[in-house]
Amino acid sequence: MTTEFVEVLIIGAGPSGAVASSYLHNQGVKVKVVEKTNFPRIVVGESLIPRVMDHFNEAGLFDHLDKQGFEKKKGARFIRGKEICVFDFSNKYGEGWDWTWQIPRADFDFEITQEMKRKGVDLEFETEVISVSFEGKESTTVVKDKNGNLKQIKAKFLIDASGYGRVLPRLLDLDEPSKLNPHSAIFSHVKDVNRPEGEEGTLISFDILETQVWLWVIPFSNGNTSVGIVGPTEFINGLSENQDTKEALENAIQLSDYYIKRFGNVPFIFEPKKLTNYSAAVKNLYGDGFALTGNSSEFLDPVFSSGVCFATESGMLAAKLAEREIKGEIVDWETEYADYMKYGIAVFTTYVREWYTGNLQELFYHQPENPDVKQKICSVLAGYVWDKTNPFVAKHDNLIKNMAHLIKMEREAKENL
Ligand code: FAD
């Protein structure tokens, strides 16, 4: 078996691995990425949030991505029957990007890796990690290429950005059950032949069919639109008796008064894919000589499109800390990595939980709108979940719950008049 030596080895070329490896390569670190599949490959995660732009920019990937003409996402719309709540990222509290993209991930991730290769990042497709062992902080990773050939890669630091592959959580027994209730999703793309002109056609929207059940509509600049249904696993399983994903997604679209005409009779571009009980967590986000980033660490829920943002936030931070460590600095991974990431995860976990209890929906649809509250929530939805000057970040634990309680009391008082 041949042996290669690198400073940092990264498992997976999704957004997390791409941002981490591009950053390290730009800093002159000897980095290598091994990716199991060949791109383009289908993966979910098509609605981004503005904070990711900071990461793609810092990784030197923004300019290339910006040239691709992906659909600009300037906000998001939440539909509930006749009630509509629109967030506009240009009208949010605090600093930060006020737009991002809605993207077919196959094309987006492919473009990223093309740019990485053009810049000289050492990236091997169709190379799967089989095993990992550690001697102190140094790791030896055995990989298998598409012809079945094995080789080992020795690295001073290992970043596991393997997404749903969850390589190190599996190999090192780091998996932990998620604290969120089991939810599932079914999605596909359609040729959006009934797309209306203007903003109505391109605005990313979430149609709330029941408190815990929603349909996503993510229009792309290539004329296709992603349509997906999310809800408690029991509900999603109940959409088709035979667990036929096509029938289930067709039935879900029939439940949407808003979108039935646009998508009711349009064929799916690929067999709808089902993702069951997707939330995941880990015991530790790092260990001696390694860090877990992106979906290989925690994944919450798609409702606020936080997945890719956490993937790039953690990928970028792990890369910076790994660079310092291999240069001989002492890094306090607990405070500098785990505590930081866990704070953002905790804020978003509250928003996800309070969405599904219905409390956050009380705030979204309360009339008349409170512009101050809306701007501050908008900043959270844009991914700025570390800005503790925002009370909707700093007091996330109680604020939503308490405000929803007041709104409900006010409504009950009016009803009793
Ligand atoms: P990935 O993008 O999964 O990339 C990991 C890579 O590692 C893959 O290419 C894989 O092939 C490779 N790999 C795996 N195993 C190995 C191995 N053994 N060896 C080598 N390589 C390996 N997020 C959003 O931001 N917006 C959304 O709208 C959104 N919608 C979602 C909807 C649903 C239903 C779900 C479940 C998730 C959604 N997400 C969304 C989350 C999003 O999919 C992920 O958070 C994001 O893709 C994570 O990026 P990543 O780089 O960590 O992993």
Coordinates of C-alpha atoms and ligand atoms in Angstrom, one line a residue:
M1 CA 0.0 0.0 0.0
T2 CA 1.4 3.4 -0.9
T3 CA 1.6 6.2 1.7
E4 CA 1.0 9.9 1.2
F5 CA 1.8 12.7 3.7
V6 CA -0.2 15.9 4.0
E7 CA -0.6 18.5 6.7
V8 CA -4.4 18.5 6.7
L9 CA -6.7 15.8 5.2
I10 CA -10.3 16.6 4.6
I11 CA -13.0 14.0 4.1
G12 CA -15.8 15.2 1.7
A13 CA -16.0 18.0 -0.9
G14 CA -19.4 19.4 0.1
P15 CA -19.6 23.1 1.2
S16 CA -17.9 22.4 4.5
G17 CA -14.9 20.5 3.1
A18 CA -14.7 23.0 0.1
V19 CA -14.5 26.1 2.3
A20 CA -12.1 24.5 4.7
S21 CA -9.7 23.2 2.0
S22 CA -9.8 26.3 -0.1
Y23 CA -9.0 28.5 2.9
L24 CA -6.1 26.2 3.9
H25 CA -4.7 26.0 0.3
N26 CA -4.8 29.8 0.1
Q27 CA -2.7 29.9 3.3
G28 CA -0.1 27.6 1.8
V29 CA -1.0 24.6 3.9
K30 CA -0.5 21.2 2.3
V31 CA -4.1 20.0 2.2
K32 CA -5.9 17.1 0.5
V33 CA -9.6 16.4 0.0
V34 CA -10.9 12.9 -0.6
E35 CA -14.5 12.6 -1.9
K36 CA -16.4 9.4 -2.2
T37 CA -18.6 10.3 -5.2
N38 CA -18.0 11.9 -8.5
F39 CA -19.5 15.4 -9.0
P40 CA -22.1 16.5 -10.0
R41 CA -24.1 14.5 -7.5
I42 CA -27.6 15.1 -6.1
V43 CA -27.7 16.4 -2.6
V44 CA -30.3 18.4 -0.7
G45 CA -29.7 21.9 0.8
E46 CA -30.7 24.4 -2.0
S47 CA -31.7 27.4 0.0
L48 CA -28.8 29.3 1.4
I49 CA -28.7 32.1 4.0
P50 CA -26.7 35.3 3.8
R51 CA -24.0 34.4 6.4
V52 CA -22.6 31.8 4.0
M53 CA -21.5 34.6 1.7
D54 CA -18.9 35.6 4.3
H55 CA -17.4 32.1 4.1
F56 CA -17.4 31.7 0.4
N57 CA -15.8 35.1 0.1
E58 CA -13.1 34.4 2.7
A59 CA -12.4 31.0 1.0
G60 CA -11.9 32.8 -2.3
L61 CA -14.8 31.0 -4.0
F62 CA -17.3 33.9 -4.2
D63 CA -16.2 35.5 -7.5
H64 CA -16.5 32.2 -9.4
L65 CA -19.8 31.3 -7.9
D66 CA -21.2 34.8 -8.5
K67 CA -20.4 34.4 -12.3
Q68 CA -22.7 31.3 -12.5
G69 CA -26.0 33.3 -12.4
F70 CA -27.6 31.4 -9.6
E71 CA -31.0 32.8 -8.5
K72 CA -30.6 35.6 -6.0
K73 CA -32.3 35.0 -2.7
K74 CA -33.1 38.4 -1.1
G75 CA -35.5 37.1 1.5
A76 CA -38.1 34.3 2.1
R77 CA -41.9 34.0 2.3
F78 CA -43.9 32.0 4.7
I79 CA -47.5 31.3 3.6
R80 CA -50.1 30.1 6.0
G81 CA -53.5 29.9 4.3
K82 CA -54.3 33.6 3.6
E83 CA -51.6 34.9 5.9
I84 CA -48.3 35.9 4.3
C85 CA -45.1 36.8 6.2
V86 CA -42.2 38.0 4.0
F87 CA -38.7 38.6 5.4
D88 CA -36.4 40.9 3.4
F89 CA -32.7 40.5 4.3
S90 CA -32.0 44.1 3.4
N91 CA -34.3 45.1 6.3
K92 CA -32.6 43.2 9.0
Y93 CA -31.0 44.2 12.3
G94 CA -27.2 44.6 12.4
E95 CA -24.5 44.2 9.8
G96 CA -24.1 41.5 7.2
W97 CA -25.0 40.3 3.7
D98 CA -28.5 41.0 2.6
W99 CA -28.7 38.4 -0.2
T100 CA -27.5 35.0 -1.1
W101 CA -28.5 32.3 -3.6
Q102 CA -31.0 29.5 -4.1
I103 CA -29.2 26.8 -6.0
P104 CA -29.4 23.3 -7.5
R105 CA -26.8 21.8 -5.2
A106 CA -25.5 19.4 -7.9
D107 CA -24.4 22.3 -10.1
F108 CA -23.3 24.5 -7.2
D109 CA -21.1 21.9 -5.6
F110 CA -19.7 20.9 -9.0
E111 CA -18.8 24.6 -9.7
I112 CA -17.1 24.9 -6.4
T113 CA -14.9 21.8 -7.0
Q114 CA -14.1 23.0 -10.5
E115 CA -12.8 26.3 -9.0
M116 CA -10.9 24.4 -6.3
K117 CA -9.1 22.2 -8.9
R118 CA -8.4 25.3 -11.1
K119 CA -6.7 26.9 -8.1
G120 CA -4.6 23.7 -7.5
V121 CA -6.4 22.2 -4.5
D122 CA -5.5 18.5 -4.3
L123 CA -8.9 16.9 -4.6
E124 CA -9.5 13.2 -5.4
F125 CA -13.0 12.1 -6.5
E126 CA -14.3 8.5 -6.2
T127 CA -12.0 8.0 -3.2
E128 CA -13.7 6.7 -0.1
V129 CA -12.4 6.7 3.4
I130 CA -12.4 3.1 4.8
S131 CA -10.7 3.4 8.1
V132 CA -8.9 5.9 10.3
S133 CA -6.5 5.4 13.2
F134 CA -4.6 7.8 15.4
E135 CA -1.2 7.9 17.0
G136 CA -1.3 10.9 19.2
K137 CA -2.6 13.7 17.0
E138 CA -1.3 12.1 13.8
S139 CA -3.9 10.2 11.8
T140 CA -3.5 7.4 9.2
T141 CA -6.5 7.2 6.9
V142 CA -7.0 4.3 4.5
V143 CA -8.8 5.2 1.3
K144 CA -10.1 3.1 -1.6
D145 CA -10.3 4.4 -5.2
K146 CA -12.9 3.5 -7.8
N147 CA -10.7 0.5 -9.0
G148 CA -10.5 -0.9 -5.5
N149 CA -6.9 0.2 -4.9
L150 CA -6.0 1.1 -1.3
K151 CA -3.6 3.7 -0.1
Q152 CA -2.9 5.4 3.2
I153 CA -2.7 9.1 3.9
K154 CA -0.9 10.3 7.0
A155 CA -2.0 13.8 8.2
K156 CA -1.1 16.1 11.1
F157 CA -4.8 17.1 11.3
L158 CA -8.0 15.5 10.0
I159 CA -11.2 17.4 9.2
D160 CA -14.3 15.2 8.8
A161 CA -16.6 17.1 6.5
S162 CA -18.3 13.9 5.2
G163 CA -21.9 15.1 5.7
Y164 CA -24.4 12.4 5.9
G165 CA -21.5 9.9 5.5
R166 CA -20.6 10.7 9.2
V167 CA -17.3 8.9 8.8
L168 CA -15.7 9.7 12.2
P169 CA -18.9 9.7 14.2
R170 CA -19.4 6.1 13.0
L171 CA -15.8 5.0 13.3
L172 CA -15.1 6.6 16.7
D173 CA -18.6 6.0 18.1
L174 CA -19.4 9.7 18.5
D175 CA -23.0 9.5 17.3
E176 CA -25.7 10.8 19.7
P177 CA -29.5 10.9 19.2
S178 CA -30.8 14.4 18.2
K179 CA -32.9 16.2 20.8
L180 CA -35.4 17.2 18.1
N181 CA -38.5 15.2 17.2
P182 CA -38.1 12.7 14.3
H183 CA -39.0 14.5 11.1
S184 CA -38.7 13.4 7.4
A185 CA -38.8 14.9 4.0
I186 CA -39.5 14.0 0.4
F187 CA -38.3 16.3 -2.5
S188 CA -37.7 16.5 -6.2
H189 CA -37.3 19.1 -8.9
V190 CA -39.8 20.1 -11.6
K191 CA -39.5 21.9 -14.9
D192 CA -41.4 25.0 -13.7
V193 CA -43.5 25.4 -16.8
N194 CA -46.3 27.4 -15.0
R195 CA -43.9 29.8 -13.3
P196 CA -45.5 33.2 -13.0
E197 CA -43.5 36.3 -14.2
G198 CA -41.6 38.5 -11.8
E199 CA -41.0 38.0 -8.1
E200 CA -43.9 35.7 -7.5
G201 CA -42.2 33.1 -9.8
T202 CA -38.7 33.3 -8.2
L203 CA -39.4 34.0 -4.5
I204 CA -38.5 31.2 -2.2
S205 CA -41.5 30.1 -0.2
F206 CA -42.6 27.8 2.5
D207 CA -46.3 26.9 2.5
I208 CA -47.4 25.9 6.0
L209 CA -50.0 23.2 5.6
E210 CA -50.2 22.3 9.3
T211 CA -48.2 23.7 12.3
Q212 CA -45.6 20.9 11.8
V213 CA -46.0 20.3 8.1
W214 CA -44.7 22.5 5.3
L215 CA -44.0 22.5 1.6
W216 CA -40.8 24.1 0.2
V217 CA -40.7 25.9 -3.1
I218 CA -37.2 26.9 -4.2
P219 CA -37.1 28.3 -7.8
F220 CA -33.7 28.1 -9.6
S221 CA -32.4 30.4 -12.4
N222 CA -32.3 27.3 -14.8
G223 CA -36.1 27.3 -14.9
N224 CA -36.5 24.3 -12.6
T225 CA -37.9 24.5 -9.1
S226 CA -37.3 22.3 -6.1
V227 CA -40.4 21.2 -4.3
G228 CA -40.3 19.3 -1.0
I229 CA -42.6 18.3 1.9
V230 CA -41.4 18.2 5.5
G231 CA -43.2 17.0 8.6
P232 CA -43.2 14.5 11.4
T233 CA -42.1 11.1 10.1
E234 CA -45.5 9.5 10.8
F235 CA -47.2 12.2 8.6
I236 CA -44.7 11.8 5.8
N237 CA -45.0 8.0 5.8
G238 CA -48.8 8.4 5.7
L239 CA -48.7 10.3 2.4
S240 CA -48.5 7.1 0.5
E241 CA -49.7 3.7 1.5
N242 CA -47.0 1.8 -0.4
Q243 CA -44.3 4.4 0.6
D244 CA -44.1 5.4 -3.1
T245 CA -42.2 8.7 -3.0
K246 CA -43.8 10.0 -6.2
E247 CA -47.3 9.4 -5.0
A248 CA -46.4 10.9 -1.6
L249 CA -45.1 14.1 -3.1
E250 CA -48.0 14.4 -5.5
N251 CA -50.4 14.0 -2.6
A252 CA -48.5 16.6 -0.6
I253 CA -48.7 19.2 -3.5
Q254 CA -52.5 18.5 -3.6
L255 CA -52.7 19.8 0.0
S256 CA -51.3 23.2 -0.9
D257 CA -54.0 25.6 -2.0
Y258 CA -51.4 28.1 -3.0
Y259 CA -49.3 25.8 -5.2
I260 CA -51.6 23.2 -6.5
K261 CA -52.2 25.0 -9.8
R262 CA -48.5 25.6 -10.4
F263 CA -47.2 22.2 -9.6
G264 CA -50.3 19.9 -9.5
N265 CA -49.8 18.4 -13.0
V266 CA -46.1 18.9 -13.6
P267 CA -43.9 15.8 -13.8
F268 CA -40.9 15.4 -11.5
I269 CA -37.4 15.6 -13.1
F270 CA -36.1 12.7 -10.9
E271 CA -37.8 10.1 -8.7
P272 CA -38.6 12.0 -5.5
K273 CA -36.1 11.3 -2.8
K274 CA -37.0 10.6 0.8
L275 CA -34.9 11.5 3.8
T276 CA -36.0 9.9 7.0
N277 CA -35.3 11.1 10.6
Y278 CA -32.5 13.3 9.3
S279 CA -31.6 15.2 12.5
A280 CA -28.3 14.1 13.9
A281 CA -26.0 15.0 16.8
V282 CA -22.6 14.0 18.2
K283 CA -21.0 13.6 21.6
N284 CA -18.0 15.7 20.8
L285 CA -17.2 18.2 17.9
Y286 CA -13.4 17.5 18.1
G287 CA -10.8 15.2 19.5
D288 CA -7.0 14.9 19.4
G289 CA -6.0 15.7 15.9
F290 CA -9.4 16.0 14.4
A291 CA -12.6 18.1 14.1
L292 CA -16.0 17.3 12.9
T293 CA -17.6 20.0 10.6
G294 CA -21.0 20.4 8.8
N295 CA -23.5 17.6 8.7
S296 CA -20.9 15.2 10.0
S297 CA -21.4 16.9 13.4
E298 CA -24.9 18.3 13.9
F299 CA -27.9 18.7 11.6
L300 CA -31.1 20.2 13.0
D301 CA -33.9 20.7 10.5
P302 CA -34.3 22.3 7.1
V303 CA -37.0 24.9 8.2
F304 CA -34.6 27.9 8.4
S305 CA -32.1 26.7 5.8
S306 CA -29.3 26.7 8.3
G307 CA -27.5 23.5 7.2
V308 CA -25.1 24.8 4.6
C309 CA -24.4 27.9 6.8
F310 CA -23.3 25.7 9.7
A311 CA -21.3 23.5 7.3
T312 CA -19.3 26.5 6.1
E313 CA -19.1 28.3 9.4
S314 CA -17.7 25.2 11.1
G315 CA -15.5 24.3 8.1
M316 CA -13.9 27.8 8.0
L317 CA -13.4 27.9 11.8
A318 CA -11.9 24.3 12.0
A319 CA -9.6 25.2 9.1
K320 CA -8.3 28.3 10.9
L321 CA -7.7 26.5 14.1
A322 CA -6.1 23.5 12.4
E323 CA -3.7 25.9 10.6
R324 CA -2.7 27.4 13.9
E325 CA -2.2 24.0 15.5
I326 CA 0.0 22.6 12.8
K327 CA 2.1 25.7 13.1
G328 CA 2.8 24.8 16.7
E329 CA 0.3 27.1 18.5
I330 CA -1.8 25.7 21.3
V331 CA -5.5 25.8 20.4
D332 CA -8.2 25.5 23.0
W333 CA -10.7 23.5 20.9
E334 CA -13.3 23.4 23.6
T335 CA -13.7 27.2 23.8
E336 CA -12.5 28.3 20.4
Y337 CA -14.4 25.6 18.4
A338 CA -17.0 23.6 20.4
D339 CA -18.4 26.4 22.6
Y340 CA -18.6 28.8 19.6
M341 CA -20.3 26.3 17.4
K342 CA -22.6 25.0 20.1
Y343 CA -23.8 28.6 20.8
G344 CA -25.0 29.0 17.2
I345 CA -26.5 25.5 17.2
A346 CA -28.4 26.3 20.5
V347 CA -29.9 29.5 19.0
F348 CA -31.1 27.8 15.8
T349 CA -32.3 24.8 17.9
T350 CA -34.6 27.2 19.8
Y351 CA -35.9 28.6 16.5
V352 CA -36.6 25.1 15.1
R353 CA -38.2 23.9 18.3
E354 CA -40.3 27.0 18.7
W355 CA -41.3 26.8 15.0
Y356 CA -42.8 23.3 15.5
T357 CA -44.5 24.3 18.8
G358 CA -46.2 27.0 16.9
N359 CA -44.8 29.8 19.1
L360 CA -42.6 31.3 16.5
Q361 CA -45.4 31.2 14.0
E362 CA -47.4 33.4 16.4
L363 CA -44.7 36.0 16.1
F364 CA -44.5 35.7 12.3
Y365 CA -48.2 36.2 11.7
H366 CA -49.0 38.7 14.4
Q367 CA -50.8 41.8 13.1
P368 CA -50.0 44.6 13.1
E369 CA -46.4 43.6 12.4
N370 CA -43.8 44.9 14.8
P371 CA -41.0 46.1 12.5
D372 CA -38.4 46.0 15.3
V373 CA -39.1 42.4 16.2
K374 CA -39.2 41.5 12.5
Q375 CA -35.8 43.0 11.8
K376 CA -34.2 41.2 14.7
I377 CA -35.7 37.8 13.7
C378 CA -34.7 38.5 10.1
S379 CA -31.1 38.8 11.3
V380 CA -31.3 35.4 12.9
L381 CA -32.8 33.9 9.7
A382 CA -29.9 35.4 7.8
G383 CA -27.6 33.3 9.9
Y384 CA -26.2 36.0 12.2
V385 CA -26.8 33.9 15.3
W386 CA -23.6 34.9 17.1
D387 CA -24.6 38.6 17.3
K388 CA -25.3 38.9 21.0
T389 CA -26.4 42.6 20.7
N390 CA -29.5 41.1 19.1
P391 CA -31.9 40.2 21.9
F392 CA -33.5 37.6 19.6
V393 CA -30.0 35.9 19.8
A394 CA -29.0 36.7 23.4
K395 CA -32.3 35.8 24.9
H396 CA -33.4 33.1 22.5
D397 CA -34.2 30.7 25.3
N398 CA -37.2 32.7 26.5
L399 CA -38.0 35.6 24.3
I400 CA -40.0 33.8 21.6
K401 CA -41.9 31.7 24.1
N402 CA -42.7 34.7 26.3
M403 CA -43.8 36.9 23.3
A404 CA -46.0 34.1 21.9
H405 CA -47.6 33.7 25.3
L406 CA -48.5 37.4 25.4
I407 CA -49.9 37.3 21.9
K408 CA -52.1 34.3 22.8
M409 CA -53.3 36.1 25.9
E410 CA -54.1 39.2 24.0
R411 CA -56.0 37.2 21.4
E412 CA -58.0 35.3 24.1
A413 CA -58.8 38.6 25.8
K414 CA -60.2 40.0 22.5
E415 CA -62.2 36.9 21.9
N416 CA -63.7 37.1 25.4
L417 CA -64.8 40.7 24.9
Ligands
FAD1 P1 -22.4 17.3 2.3 O1 -22.9 18.4 1.4 O2 -23.3 16.1 2.5 O3 -21.0 16.8 1.7 C1 -20.3 15.7 2.3 C2 -19.5 15.0 1.2 O4 -18.8 13.9 1.9 C3 -20.4 14.3 0.2 O5 -20.1 14.7 -1.1 C4 -20.1 12.8 0.4 O6 -20.1 12.1 -0.8 C5 -18.7 12.8 1.0 N1 -18.5 11.6 1.8 C6 -19.3 10.9 2.6 N2 -18.7 9.8 3.1 C7 -17.5 9.8 2.6 C8 -16.4 8.9 2.7 N3 -16.5 7.7 3.4 N4 -15.2 9.2 2.1 C9 -15.1 10.3 1.3 N5 -16.1 11.2 1.1 C10 -17.3 10.9 1.8 N6 -29.4 23.1 4.2 C11 -29.5 24.4 3.7 O7 -28.6 25.2 4.0 N7 -30.6 24.8 3.0 C12 -31.6 24.0 2.8 O8 -32.6 24.4 2.1 C13 -31.5 22.7 3.2 N8 -32.6 21.8 3.0 C14 -32.5 20.5 3.6 C15 -33.6 19.7 3.4 C16 -33.5 18.4 4.0 C17 -34.7 17.5 3.9 C18 -32.4 18.0 4.7 C19 -32.3 16.7 5.4 C20 -31.3 18.8 4.8 C21 -31.3 20.1 4.3 N9 -30.2 21.0 4.4 C22 -30.4 22.3 4.0 C23 -29.0 20.6 5.0 C24 -27.9 20.4 4.0 O9 -28.2 19.3 3.2 C25 -26.5 20.1 4.7 O10 -26.5 20.8 5.9 C26 -25.3 20.4 3.9 O11 -25.3 19.7 2.7 C27 -24.1 20.0 4.7 O12 -22.9 20.2 3.9 P2 -21.6 19.3 4.2 O13 -20.5 19.9 3.5 O14 -21.5 19.1 5.7 O15 -22.0 17.8 3.7

